[in-house]
mmCIF file of C-alpha atoms and ligand atoms in Angstrom:
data_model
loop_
_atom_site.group_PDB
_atom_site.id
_atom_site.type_symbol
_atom_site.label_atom_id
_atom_site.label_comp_id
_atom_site.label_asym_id
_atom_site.label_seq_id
_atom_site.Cartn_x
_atom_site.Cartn_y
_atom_site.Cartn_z
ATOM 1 C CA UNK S 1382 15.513 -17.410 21.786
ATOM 2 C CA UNK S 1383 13.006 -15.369 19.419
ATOM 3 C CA UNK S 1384 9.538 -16.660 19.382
ATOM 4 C CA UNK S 1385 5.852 -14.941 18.212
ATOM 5 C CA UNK S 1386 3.239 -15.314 21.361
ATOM 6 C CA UNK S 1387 -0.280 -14.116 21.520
ATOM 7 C CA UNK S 1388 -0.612 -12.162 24.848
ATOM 8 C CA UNK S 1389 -3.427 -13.740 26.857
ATOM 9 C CA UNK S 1390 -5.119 -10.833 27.813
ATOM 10 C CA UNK S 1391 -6.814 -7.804 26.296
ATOM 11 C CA UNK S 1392 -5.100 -4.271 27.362
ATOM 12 C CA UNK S 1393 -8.264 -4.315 29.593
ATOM 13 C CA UNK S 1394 -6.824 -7.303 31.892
ATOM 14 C CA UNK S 1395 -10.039 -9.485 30.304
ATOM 15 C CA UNK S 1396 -8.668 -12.875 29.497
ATOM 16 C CA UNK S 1397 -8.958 -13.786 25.752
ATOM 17 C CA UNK S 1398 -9.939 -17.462 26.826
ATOM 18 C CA UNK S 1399 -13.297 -15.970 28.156
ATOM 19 C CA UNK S 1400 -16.125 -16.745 25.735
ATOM 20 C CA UNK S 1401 -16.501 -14.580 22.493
ATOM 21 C CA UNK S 1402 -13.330 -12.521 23.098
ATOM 22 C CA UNK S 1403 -10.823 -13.765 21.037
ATOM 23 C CA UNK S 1404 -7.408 -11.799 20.475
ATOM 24 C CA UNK S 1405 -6.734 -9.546 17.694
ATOM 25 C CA UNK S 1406 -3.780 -9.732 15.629
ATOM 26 C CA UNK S 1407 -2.877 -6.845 17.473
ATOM 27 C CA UNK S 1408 -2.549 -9.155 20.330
ATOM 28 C CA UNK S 1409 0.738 -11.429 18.821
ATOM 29 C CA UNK S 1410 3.874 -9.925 19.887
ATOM 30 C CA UNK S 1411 7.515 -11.376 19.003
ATOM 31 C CA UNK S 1412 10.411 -11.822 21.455
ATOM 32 C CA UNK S 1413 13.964 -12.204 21.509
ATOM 33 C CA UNK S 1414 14.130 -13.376 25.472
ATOM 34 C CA UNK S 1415 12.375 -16.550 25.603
ATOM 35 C CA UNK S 1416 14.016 -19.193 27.368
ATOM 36 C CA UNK S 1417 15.025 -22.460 24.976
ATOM 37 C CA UNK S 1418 12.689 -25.125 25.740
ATOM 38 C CA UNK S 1419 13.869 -28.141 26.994
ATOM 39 C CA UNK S 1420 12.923 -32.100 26.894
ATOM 40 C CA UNK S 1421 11.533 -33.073 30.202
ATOM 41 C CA UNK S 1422 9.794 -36.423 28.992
ATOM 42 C CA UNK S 1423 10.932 -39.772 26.995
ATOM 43 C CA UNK S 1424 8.107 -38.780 24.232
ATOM 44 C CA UNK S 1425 9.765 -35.424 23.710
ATOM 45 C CA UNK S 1426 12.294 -34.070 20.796
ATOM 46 C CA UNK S 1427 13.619 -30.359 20.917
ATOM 47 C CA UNK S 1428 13.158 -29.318 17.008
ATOM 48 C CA UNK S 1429 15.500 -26.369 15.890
ATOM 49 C CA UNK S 1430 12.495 -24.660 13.595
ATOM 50 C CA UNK S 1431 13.684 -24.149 9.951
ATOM 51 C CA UNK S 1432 10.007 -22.959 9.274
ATOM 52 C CA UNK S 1433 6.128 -22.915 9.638
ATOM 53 C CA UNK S 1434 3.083 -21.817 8.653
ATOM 54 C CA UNK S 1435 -0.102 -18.913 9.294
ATOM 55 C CA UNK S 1436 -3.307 -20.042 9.839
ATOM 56 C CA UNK S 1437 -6.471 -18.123 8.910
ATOM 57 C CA UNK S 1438 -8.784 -17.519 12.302
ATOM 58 C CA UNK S 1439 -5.646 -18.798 14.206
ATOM 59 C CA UNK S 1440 -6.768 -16.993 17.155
ATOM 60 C CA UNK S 1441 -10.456 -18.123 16.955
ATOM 61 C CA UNK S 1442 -8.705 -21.497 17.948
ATOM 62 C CA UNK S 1443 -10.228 -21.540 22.265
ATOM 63 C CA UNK S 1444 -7.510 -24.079 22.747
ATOM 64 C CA UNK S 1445 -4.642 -21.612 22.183
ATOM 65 C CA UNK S 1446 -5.045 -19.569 25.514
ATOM 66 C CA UNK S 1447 -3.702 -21.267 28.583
ATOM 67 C CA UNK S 1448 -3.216 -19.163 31.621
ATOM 68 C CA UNK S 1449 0.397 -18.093 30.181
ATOM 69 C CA UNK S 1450 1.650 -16.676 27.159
ATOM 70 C CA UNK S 1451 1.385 -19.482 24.651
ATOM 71 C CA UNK S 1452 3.477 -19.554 21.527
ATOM 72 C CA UNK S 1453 1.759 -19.709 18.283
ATOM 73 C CA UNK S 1454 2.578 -21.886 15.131
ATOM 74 C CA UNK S 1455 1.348 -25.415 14.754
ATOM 75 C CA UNK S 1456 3.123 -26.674 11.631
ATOM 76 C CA UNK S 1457 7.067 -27.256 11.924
ATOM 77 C CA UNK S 1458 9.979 -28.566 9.464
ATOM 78 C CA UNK S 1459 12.891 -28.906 10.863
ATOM 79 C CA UNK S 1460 16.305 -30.034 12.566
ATOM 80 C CA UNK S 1461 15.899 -32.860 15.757
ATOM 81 C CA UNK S 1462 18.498 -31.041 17.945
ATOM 82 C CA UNK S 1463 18.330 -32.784 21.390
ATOM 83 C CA UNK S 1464 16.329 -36.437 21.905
ATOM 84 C CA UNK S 1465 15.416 -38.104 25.525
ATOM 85 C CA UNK S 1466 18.040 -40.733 26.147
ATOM 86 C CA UNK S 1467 15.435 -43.713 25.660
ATOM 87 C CA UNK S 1468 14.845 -42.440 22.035
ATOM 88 C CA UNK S 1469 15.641 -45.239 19.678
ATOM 89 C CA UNK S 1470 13.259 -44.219 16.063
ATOM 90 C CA UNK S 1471 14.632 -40.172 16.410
ATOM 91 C CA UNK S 1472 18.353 -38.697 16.578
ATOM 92 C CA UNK S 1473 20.087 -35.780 16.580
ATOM 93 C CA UNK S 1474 20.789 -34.063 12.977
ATOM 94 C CA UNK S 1475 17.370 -35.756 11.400
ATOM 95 C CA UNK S 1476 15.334 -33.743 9.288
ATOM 96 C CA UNK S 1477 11.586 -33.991 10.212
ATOM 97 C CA UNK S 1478 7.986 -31.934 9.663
ATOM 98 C CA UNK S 1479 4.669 -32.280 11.285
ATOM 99 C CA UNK S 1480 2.503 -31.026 13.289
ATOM 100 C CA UNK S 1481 1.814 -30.274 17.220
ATOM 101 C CA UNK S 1482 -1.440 -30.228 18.918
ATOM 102 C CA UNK S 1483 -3.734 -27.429 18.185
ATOM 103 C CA UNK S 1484 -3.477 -26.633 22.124
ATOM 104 C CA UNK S 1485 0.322 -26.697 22.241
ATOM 105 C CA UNK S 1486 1.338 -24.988 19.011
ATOM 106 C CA UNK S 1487 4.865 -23.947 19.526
ATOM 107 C CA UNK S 1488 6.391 -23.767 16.068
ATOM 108 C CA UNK S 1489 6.869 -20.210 15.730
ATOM 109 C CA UNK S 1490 10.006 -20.081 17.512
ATOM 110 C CA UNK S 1491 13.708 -20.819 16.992
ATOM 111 C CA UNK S 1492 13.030 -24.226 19.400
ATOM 112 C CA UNK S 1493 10.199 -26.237 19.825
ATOM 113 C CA UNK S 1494 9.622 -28.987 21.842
ATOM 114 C CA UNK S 1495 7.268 -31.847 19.863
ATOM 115 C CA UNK S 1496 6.565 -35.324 20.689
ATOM 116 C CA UNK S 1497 7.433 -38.406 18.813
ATOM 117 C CA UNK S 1498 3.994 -39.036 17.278
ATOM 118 C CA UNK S 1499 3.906 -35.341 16.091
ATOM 119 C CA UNK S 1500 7.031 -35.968 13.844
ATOM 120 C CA UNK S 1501 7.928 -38.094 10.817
ATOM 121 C CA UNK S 1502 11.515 -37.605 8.528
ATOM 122 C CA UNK S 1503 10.781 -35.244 6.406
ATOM 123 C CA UNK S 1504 11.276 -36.887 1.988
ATOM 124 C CA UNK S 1505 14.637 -35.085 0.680
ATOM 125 C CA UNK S 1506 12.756 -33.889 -2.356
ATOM 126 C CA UNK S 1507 11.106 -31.403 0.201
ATOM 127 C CA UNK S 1508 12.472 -27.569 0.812
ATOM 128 C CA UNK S 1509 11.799 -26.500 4.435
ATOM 129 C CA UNK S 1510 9.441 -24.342 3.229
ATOM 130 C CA UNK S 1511 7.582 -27.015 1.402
ATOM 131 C CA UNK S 1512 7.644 -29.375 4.273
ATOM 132 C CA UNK S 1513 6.091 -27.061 6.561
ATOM 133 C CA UNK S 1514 3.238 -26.054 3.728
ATOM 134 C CA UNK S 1515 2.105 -29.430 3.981
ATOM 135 C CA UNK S 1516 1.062 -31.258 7.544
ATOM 136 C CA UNK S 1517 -1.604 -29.790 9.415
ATOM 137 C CA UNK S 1518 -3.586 -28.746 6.206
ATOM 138 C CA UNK S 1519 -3.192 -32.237 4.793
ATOM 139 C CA UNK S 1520 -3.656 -34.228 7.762
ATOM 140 C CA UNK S 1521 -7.432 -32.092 8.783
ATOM 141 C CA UNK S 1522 -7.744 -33.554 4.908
ATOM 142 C CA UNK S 1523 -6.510 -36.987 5.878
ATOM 143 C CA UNK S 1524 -8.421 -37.275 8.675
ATOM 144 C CA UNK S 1525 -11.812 -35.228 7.656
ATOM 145 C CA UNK S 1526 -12.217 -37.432 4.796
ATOM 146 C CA UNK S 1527 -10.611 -41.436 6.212
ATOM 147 C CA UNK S 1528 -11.442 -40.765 9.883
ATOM 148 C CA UNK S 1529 -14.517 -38.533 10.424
ATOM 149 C CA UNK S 1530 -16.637 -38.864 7.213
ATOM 150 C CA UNK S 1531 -15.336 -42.155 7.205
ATOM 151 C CA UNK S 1532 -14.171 -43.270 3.655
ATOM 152 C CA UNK S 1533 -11.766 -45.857 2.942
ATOM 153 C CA UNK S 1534 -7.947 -44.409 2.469
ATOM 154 C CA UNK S 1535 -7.171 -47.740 0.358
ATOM 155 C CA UNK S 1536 -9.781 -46.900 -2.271
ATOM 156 C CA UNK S 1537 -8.837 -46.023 -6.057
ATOM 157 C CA UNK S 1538 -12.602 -46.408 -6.767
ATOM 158 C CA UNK S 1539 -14.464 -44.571 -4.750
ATOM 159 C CA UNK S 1540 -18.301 -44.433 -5.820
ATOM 160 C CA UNK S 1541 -19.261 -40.926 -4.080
ATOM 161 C CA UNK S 1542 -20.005 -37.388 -5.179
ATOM 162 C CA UNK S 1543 -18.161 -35.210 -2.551
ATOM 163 C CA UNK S 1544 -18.626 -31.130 -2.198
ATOM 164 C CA UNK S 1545 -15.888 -29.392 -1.008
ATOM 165 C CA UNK S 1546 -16.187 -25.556 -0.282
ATOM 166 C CA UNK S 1547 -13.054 -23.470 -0.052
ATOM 167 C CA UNK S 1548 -11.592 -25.966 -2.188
ATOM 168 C CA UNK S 1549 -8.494 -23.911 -3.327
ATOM 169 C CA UNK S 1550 -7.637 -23.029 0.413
ATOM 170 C CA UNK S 1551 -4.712 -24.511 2.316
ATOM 171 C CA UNK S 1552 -6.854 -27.714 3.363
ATOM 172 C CA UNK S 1553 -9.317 -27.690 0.601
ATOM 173 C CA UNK S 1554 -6.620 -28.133 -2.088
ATOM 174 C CA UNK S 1555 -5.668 -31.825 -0.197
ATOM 175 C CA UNK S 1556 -9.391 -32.424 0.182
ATOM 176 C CA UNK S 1557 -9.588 -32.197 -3.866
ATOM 177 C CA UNK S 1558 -6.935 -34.363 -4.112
ATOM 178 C CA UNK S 1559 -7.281 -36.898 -1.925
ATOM 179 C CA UNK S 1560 -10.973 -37.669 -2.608
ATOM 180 C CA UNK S 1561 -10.006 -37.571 -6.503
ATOM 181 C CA UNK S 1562 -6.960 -40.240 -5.411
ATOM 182 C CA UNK S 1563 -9.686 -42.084 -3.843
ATOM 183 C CA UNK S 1564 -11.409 -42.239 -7.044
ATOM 184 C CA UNK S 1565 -14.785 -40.346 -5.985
ATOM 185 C CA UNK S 1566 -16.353 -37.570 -8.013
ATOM 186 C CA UNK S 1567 -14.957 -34.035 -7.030
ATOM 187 C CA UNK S 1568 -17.209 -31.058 -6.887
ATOM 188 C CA UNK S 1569 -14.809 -28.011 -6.155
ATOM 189 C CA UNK S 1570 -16.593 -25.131 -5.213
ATOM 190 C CA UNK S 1571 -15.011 -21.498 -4.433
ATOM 191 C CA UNK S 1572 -15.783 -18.110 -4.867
ATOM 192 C CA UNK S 1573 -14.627 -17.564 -7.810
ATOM 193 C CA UNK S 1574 -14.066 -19.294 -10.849
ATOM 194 C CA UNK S 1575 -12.147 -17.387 -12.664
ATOM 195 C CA UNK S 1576 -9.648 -17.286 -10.111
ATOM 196 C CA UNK S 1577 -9.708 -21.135 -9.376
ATOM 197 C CA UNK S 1578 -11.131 -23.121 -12.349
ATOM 198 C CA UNK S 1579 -7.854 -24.628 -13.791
ATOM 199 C CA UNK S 1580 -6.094 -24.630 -10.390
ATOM 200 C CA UNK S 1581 -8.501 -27.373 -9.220
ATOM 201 C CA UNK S 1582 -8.762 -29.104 -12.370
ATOM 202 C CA UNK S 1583 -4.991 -29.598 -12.297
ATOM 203 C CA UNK S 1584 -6.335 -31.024 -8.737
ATOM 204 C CA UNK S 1585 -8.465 -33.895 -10.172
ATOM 205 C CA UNK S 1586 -11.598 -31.685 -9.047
ATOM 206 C CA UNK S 1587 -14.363 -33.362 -11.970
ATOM 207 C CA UNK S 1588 -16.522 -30.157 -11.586
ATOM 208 C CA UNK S 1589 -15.670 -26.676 -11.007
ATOM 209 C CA UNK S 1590 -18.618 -24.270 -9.336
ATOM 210 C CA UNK S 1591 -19.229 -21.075 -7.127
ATOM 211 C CA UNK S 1592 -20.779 -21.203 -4.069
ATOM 212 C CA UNK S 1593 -24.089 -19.505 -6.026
ATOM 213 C CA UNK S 1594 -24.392 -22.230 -8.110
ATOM 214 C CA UNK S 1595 -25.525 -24.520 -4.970
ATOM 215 C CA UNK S 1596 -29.132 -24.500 -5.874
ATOM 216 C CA UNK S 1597 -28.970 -25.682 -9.072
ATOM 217 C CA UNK S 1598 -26.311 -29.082 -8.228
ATOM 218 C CA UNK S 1599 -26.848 -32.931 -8.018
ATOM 219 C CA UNK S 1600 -27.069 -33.574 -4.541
ATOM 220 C CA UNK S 1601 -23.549 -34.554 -2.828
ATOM 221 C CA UNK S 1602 -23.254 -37.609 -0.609
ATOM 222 C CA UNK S 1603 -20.405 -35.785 1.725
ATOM 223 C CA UNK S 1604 -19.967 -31.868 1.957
ATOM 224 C CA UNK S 1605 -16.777 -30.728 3.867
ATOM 225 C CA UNK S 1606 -16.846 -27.255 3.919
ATOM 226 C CA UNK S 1607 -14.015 -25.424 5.161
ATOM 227 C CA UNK S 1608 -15.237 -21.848 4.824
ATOM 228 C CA UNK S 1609 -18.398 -21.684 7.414
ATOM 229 C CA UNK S 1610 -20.833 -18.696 7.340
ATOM 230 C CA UNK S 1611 -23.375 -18.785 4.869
ATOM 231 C CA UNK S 1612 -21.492 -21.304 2.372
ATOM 232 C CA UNK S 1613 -21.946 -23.825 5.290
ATOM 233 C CA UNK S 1614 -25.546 -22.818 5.493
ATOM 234 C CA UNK S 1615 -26.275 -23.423 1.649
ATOM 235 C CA UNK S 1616 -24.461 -26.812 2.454
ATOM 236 C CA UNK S 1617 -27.795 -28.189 3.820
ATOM 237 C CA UNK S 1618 -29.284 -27.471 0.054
ATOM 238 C CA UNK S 1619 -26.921 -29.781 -1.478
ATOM 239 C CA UNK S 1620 -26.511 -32.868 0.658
ATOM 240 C CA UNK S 1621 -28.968 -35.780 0.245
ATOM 241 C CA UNK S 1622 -31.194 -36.296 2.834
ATOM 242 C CA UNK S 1623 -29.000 -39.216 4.352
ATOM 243 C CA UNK S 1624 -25.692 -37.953 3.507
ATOM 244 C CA UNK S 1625 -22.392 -36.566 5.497
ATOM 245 C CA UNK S 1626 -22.116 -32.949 6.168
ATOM 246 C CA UNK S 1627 -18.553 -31.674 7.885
ATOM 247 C CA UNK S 1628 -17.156 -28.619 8.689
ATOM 248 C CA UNK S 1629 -13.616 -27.491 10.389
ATOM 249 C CA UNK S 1630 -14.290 -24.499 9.896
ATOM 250 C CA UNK S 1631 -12.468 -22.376 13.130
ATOM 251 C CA UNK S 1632 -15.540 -19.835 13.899
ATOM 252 C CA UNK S 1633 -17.932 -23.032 13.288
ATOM 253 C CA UNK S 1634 -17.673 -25.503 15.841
ATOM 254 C CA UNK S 1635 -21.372 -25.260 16.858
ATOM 255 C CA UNK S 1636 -22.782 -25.132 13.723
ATOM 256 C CA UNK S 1637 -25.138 -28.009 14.167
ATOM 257 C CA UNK S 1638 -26.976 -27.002 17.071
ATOM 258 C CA UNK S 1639 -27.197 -23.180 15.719
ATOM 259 C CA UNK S 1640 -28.431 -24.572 12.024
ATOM 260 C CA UNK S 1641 -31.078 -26.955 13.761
ATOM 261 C CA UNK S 1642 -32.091 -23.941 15.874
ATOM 262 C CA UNK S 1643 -32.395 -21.909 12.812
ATOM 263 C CA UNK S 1644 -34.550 -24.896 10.821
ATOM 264 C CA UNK S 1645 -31.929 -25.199 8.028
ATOM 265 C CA UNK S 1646 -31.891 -28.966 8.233
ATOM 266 C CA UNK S 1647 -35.652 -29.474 7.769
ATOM 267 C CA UNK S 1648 -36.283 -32.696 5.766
ATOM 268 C CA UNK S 1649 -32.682 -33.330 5.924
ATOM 269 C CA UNK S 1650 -33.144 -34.738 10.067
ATOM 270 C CA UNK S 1651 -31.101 -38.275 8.930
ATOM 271 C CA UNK S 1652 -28.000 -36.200 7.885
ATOM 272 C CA UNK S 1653 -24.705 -37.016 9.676
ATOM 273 C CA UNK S 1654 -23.703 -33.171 11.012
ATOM 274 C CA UNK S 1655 -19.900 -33.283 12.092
ATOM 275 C CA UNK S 1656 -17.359 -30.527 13.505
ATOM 276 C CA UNK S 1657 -13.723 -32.090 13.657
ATOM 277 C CA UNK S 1658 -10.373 -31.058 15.391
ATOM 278 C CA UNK S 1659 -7.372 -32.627 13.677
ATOM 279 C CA UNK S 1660 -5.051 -33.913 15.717
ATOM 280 C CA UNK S 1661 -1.014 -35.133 15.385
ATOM 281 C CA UNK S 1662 -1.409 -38.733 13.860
ATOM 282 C CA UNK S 1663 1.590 -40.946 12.791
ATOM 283 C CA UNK S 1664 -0.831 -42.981 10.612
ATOM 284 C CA UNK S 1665 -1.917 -39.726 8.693
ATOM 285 C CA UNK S 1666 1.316 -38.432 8.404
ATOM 286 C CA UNK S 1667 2.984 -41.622 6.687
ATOM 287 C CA UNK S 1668 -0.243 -41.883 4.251
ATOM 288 C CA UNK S 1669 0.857 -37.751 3.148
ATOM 289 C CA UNK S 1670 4.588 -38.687 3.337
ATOM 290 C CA UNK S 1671 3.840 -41.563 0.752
ATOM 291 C CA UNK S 1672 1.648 -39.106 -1.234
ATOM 292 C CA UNK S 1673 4.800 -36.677 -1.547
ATOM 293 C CA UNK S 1674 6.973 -39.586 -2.238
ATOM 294 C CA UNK S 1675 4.964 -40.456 -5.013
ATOM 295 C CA UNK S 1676 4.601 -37.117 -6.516
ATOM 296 C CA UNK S 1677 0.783 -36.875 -5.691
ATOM 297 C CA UNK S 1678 0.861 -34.166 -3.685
ATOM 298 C CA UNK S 1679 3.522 -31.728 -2.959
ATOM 299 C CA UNK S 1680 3.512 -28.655 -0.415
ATOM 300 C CA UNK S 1681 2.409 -25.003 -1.932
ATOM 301 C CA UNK S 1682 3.555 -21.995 -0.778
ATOM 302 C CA UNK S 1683 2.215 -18.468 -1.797
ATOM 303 C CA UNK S 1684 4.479 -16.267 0.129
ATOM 304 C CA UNK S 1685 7.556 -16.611 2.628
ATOM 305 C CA UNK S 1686 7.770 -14.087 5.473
ATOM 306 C CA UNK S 1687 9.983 -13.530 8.577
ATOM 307 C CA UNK S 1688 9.094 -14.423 12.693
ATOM 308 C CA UNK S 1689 9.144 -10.093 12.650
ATOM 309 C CA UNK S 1690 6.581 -9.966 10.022
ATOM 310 C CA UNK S 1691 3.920 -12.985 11.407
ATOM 311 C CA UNK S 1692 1.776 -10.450 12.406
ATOM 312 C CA UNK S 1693 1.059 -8.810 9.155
ATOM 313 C CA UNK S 1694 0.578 -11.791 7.553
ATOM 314 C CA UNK S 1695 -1.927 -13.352 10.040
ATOM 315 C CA UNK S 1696 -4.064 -10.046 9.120
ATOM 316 C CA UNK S 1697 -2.966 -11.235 5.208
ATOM 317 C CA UNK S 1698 -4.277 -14.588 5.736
ATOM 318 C CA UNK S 1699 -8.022 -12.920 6.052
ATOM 319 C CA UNK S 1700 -7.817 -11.104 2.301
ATOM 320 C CA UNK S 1701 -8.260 -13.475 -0.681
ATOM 321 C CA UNK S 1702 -5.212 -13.124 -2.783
ATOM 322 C CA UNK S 1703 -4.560 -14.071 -6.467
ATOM 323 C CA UNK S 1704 -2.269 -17.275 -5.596
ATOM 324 C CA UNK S 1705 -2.740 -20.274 -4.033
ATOM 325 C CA UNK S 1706 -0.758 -21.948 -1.264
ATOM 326 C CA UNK S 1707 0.287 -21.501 2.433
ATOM 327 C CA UNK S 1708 2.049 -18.195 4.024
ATOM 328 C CA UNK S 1709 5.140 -19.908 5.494
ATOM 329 C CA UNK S 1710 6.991 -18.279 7.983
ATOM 330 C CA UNK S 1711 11.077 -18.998 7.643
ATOM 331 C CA UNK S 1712 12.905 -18.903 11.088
HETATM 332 N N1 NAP M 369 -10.730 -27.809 13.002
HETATM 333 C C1 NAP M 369 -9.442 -28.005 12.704
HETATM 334 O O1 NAP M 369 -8.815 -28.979 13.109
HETATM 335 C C2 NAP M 369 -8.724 -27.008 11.845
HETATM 336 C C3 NAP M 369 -7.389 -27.227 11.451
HETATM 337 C C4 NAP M 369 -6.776 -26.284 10.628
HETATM 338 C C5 NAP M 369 -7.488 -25.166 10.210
HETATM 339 N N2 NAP M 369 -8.765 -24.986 10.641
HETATM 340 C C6 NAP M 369 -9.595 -23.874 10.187
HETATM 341 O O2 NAP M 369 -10.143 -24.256 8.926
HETATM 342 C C7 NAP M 369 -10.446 -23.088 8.160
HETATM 343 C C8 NAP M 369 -9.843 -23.211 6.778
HETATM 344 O O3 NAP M 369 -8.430 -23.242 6.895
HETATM 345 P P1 NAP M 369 -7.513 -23.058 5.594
HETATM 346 O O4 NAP M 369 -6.110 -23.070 6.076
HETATM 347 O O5 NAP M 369 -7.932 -23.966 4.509
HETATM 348 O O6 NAP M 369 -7.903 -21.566 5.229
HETATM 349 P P2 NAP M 369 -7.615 -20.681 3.945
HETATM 350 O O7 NAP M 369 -6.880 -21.400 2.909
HETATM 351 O O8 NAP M 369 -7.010 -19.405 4.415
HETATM 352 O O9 NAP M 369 -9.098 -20.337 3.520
HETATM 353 C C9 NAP M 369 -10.022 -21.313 3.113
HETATM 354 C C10 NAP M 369 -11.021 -20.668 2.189
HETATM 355 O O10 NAP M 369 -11.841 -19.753 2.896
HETATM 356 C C11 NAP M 369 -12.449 -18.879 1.945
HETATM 357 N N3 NAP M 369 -12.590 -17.564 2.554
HETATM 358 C C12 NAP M 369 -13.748 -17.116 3.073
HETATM 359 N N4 NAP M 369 -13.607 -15.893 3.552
HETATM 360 C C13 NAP M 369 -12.328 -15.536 3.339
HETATM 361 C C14 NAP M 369 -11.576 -14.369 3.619
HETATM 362 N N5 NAP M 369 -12.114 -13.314 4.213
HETATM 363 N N6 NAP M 369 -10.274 -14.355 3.272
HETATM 364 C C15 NAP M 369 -9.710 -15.418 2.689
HETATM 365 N N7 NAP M 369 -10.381 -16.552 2.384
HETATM 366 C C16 NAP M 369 -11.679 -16.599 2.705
HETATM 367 C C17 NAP M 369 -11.555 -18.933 0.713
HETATM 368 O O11 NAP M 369 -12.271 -19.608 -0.287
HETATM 369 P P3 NAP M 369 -13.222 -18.861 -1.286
HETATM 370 O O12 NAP M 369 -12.471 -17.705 -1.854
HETATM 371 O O13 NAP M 369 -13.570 -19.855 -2.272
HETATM 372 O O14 NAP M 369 -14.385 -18.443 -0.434
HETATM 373 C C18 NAP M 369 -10.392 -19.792 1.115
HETATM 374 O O15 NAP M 369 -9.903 -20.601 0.093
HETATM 375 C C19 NAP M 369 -9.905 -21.912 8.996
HETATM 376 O O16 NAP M 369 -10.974 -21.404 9.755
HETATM 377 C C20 NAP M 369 -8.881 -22.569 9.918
HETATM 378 O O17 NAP M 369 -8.642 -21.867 11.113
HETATM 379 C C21 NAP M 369 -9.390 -25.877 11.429
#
């Protein structure tokens, strides 16, 4: 079966799971002779991939480099082609999407094995390529904003001001829209307006600004930046002193101790600082499947490419381009 892997060491020998050496793109390599995986557990279903999706910083992610070759690709739409024979909510010929576990990944391959809470039916009004646009960016949406910040998923009313950086990116664009569904004020912020400004609007974002307009804002109750670097630094200048500041950022996962280090939260000691790693979730996954169902959300894709061109377009993933949407990769 073809697959993309990252190799897990440099040319060197050094392992790439050693601190502060993290692959280059140089480093993902596609082959035709890898062997079909195949269930071995009553939780398991083998998925024939129809497609998936790149990730930006993809191989900043520490979890992706076990002691073997580990196959990339986290989202996944596609055909159940072999179930355990206990499996009574899955069967063969169903058409599902999701997402694995950010140490797993998996997806960009002809077969994948995923587990039963990883997968949900996919709506018919979905195109593979849609489908797989749409779960792991929406569900480190779901569950930044309803798990980790904390804000209720039932609301139509919400009563906060909310400051999302990176806002047109793969997860920012279902962090505008499910904190304007929630009926909180929307401050979409991105590098460029002119490039963004009606995209986010159509979004339900209530204010459009760039990331050098920070110092001059109303001061948000919940930042989720998705960007890192110095737009999650200027975050501190923007929250209120008691408010929620979260990041997902991949190359900022220890953010909070290097900002406190650095002084940037002075006077703003009471703020709730949180890194999150999303995670397969059946309950976020039916909340996005309703959204699609409903027509409040539906899955974006900029440009389609092909298993032989993944690594190109993991380099692409790094350049700011003129649309908006994921790079999905068709198997
Ligand atoms: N922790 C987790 O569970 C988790 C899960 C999935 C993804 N991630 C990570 O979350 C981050 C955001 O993911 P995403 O899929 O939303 O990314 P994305 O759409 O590719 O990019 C998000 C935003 O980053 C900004 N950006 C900054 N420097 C850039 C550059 N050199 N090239 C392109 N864009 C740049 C862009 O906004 P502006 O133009 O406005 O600056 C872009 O909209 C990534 O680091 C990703 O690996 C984390």
């Amino acid at each position: 079966m073809r697959a993309a892997r990252v190799r897990p060491t440099s040319p060197e020998g050094t392992p790439y799971s050693s601190p502060g050496n993290v692959a280059p793109s140089s480093a993902i390599e596609v082959h035709d002779d890898i062997a079909k995986p195949q269930i071995s557990k009553p939780s398991e279903l083998l998925i024939q991939v129809k497609a998936s999706t790149v990730y930006k910083d993809n191989l900043e992610w520490n979890e992706l480099y076990p002691p073997k070759h580990a196959t990339l690709g986290n989202d996944f739409s596609g055909i159940v082609a072999a179930v355990h024979e206990s499996e009574r909510n899955f069967r063969v010929g169903d058409h599902v999407y999701g997402m694995t576990h950010a140490g797993r990944g998996g997806t960009w391959a002809e077969y994948a094995i995923v587990t039963t809470e990883e997968a949900v039916r996919k709506p018919d009004s979905l195109s593979w390529e849609e489908a797989a646009a749409i779960p792991g960016s929406a569900l480190t949406a779901d569950q930044a904003l309803f798990k980790h910040v904390g804000l209720d998923s039932t609301a139509v009313n919400g009563q906060k001001r909310i400051l999302i950086t990176g806002a047109a990116g793969g997860i920012g664009t279902f962090l505008v829209q499910f904190a304007a569904l929630s009926g909180h004020h929307v401050v979409a912020a991105s590098s460029s307006n002119q490039r963004n400004e009606s995209f986010l609007r159509s979004l339900g974002a209530h204010d459009v600004v760039e990331y050098r307009d920070f110092s001059t804002l109303d001061k948000a109750d919940v930042v989720v930046d998705s960007v890192g670097a110095q737009v999650l630094a200027d975050c501190w200048r923007v929250i209120k002193p008691e408010g929620t500041l979260l990041s997902f950022d991949a190359c900022s996962w220890g953010f909070r101790e290097e900002h406190r280090k650095k002084g940037l939260n002075q006077g703003k000691e009471n703020v709730r600082a949180l890194y999150m790693i999303a995670e397969p979730s059946e309950e976020s996954m039916a909340r996005i499947s309703d959204h699609v169902t409903r027509g409040n959300i539906r899955g974006r894709v900029s440009r389609v490419v092909s298993l032989n061109e993944v690594r190109e377009a993991y380099k692409s993933a790094h350049y700011r381009g003129t649309g908006h949407g994921k790079i999905v990769v068709l198997i």
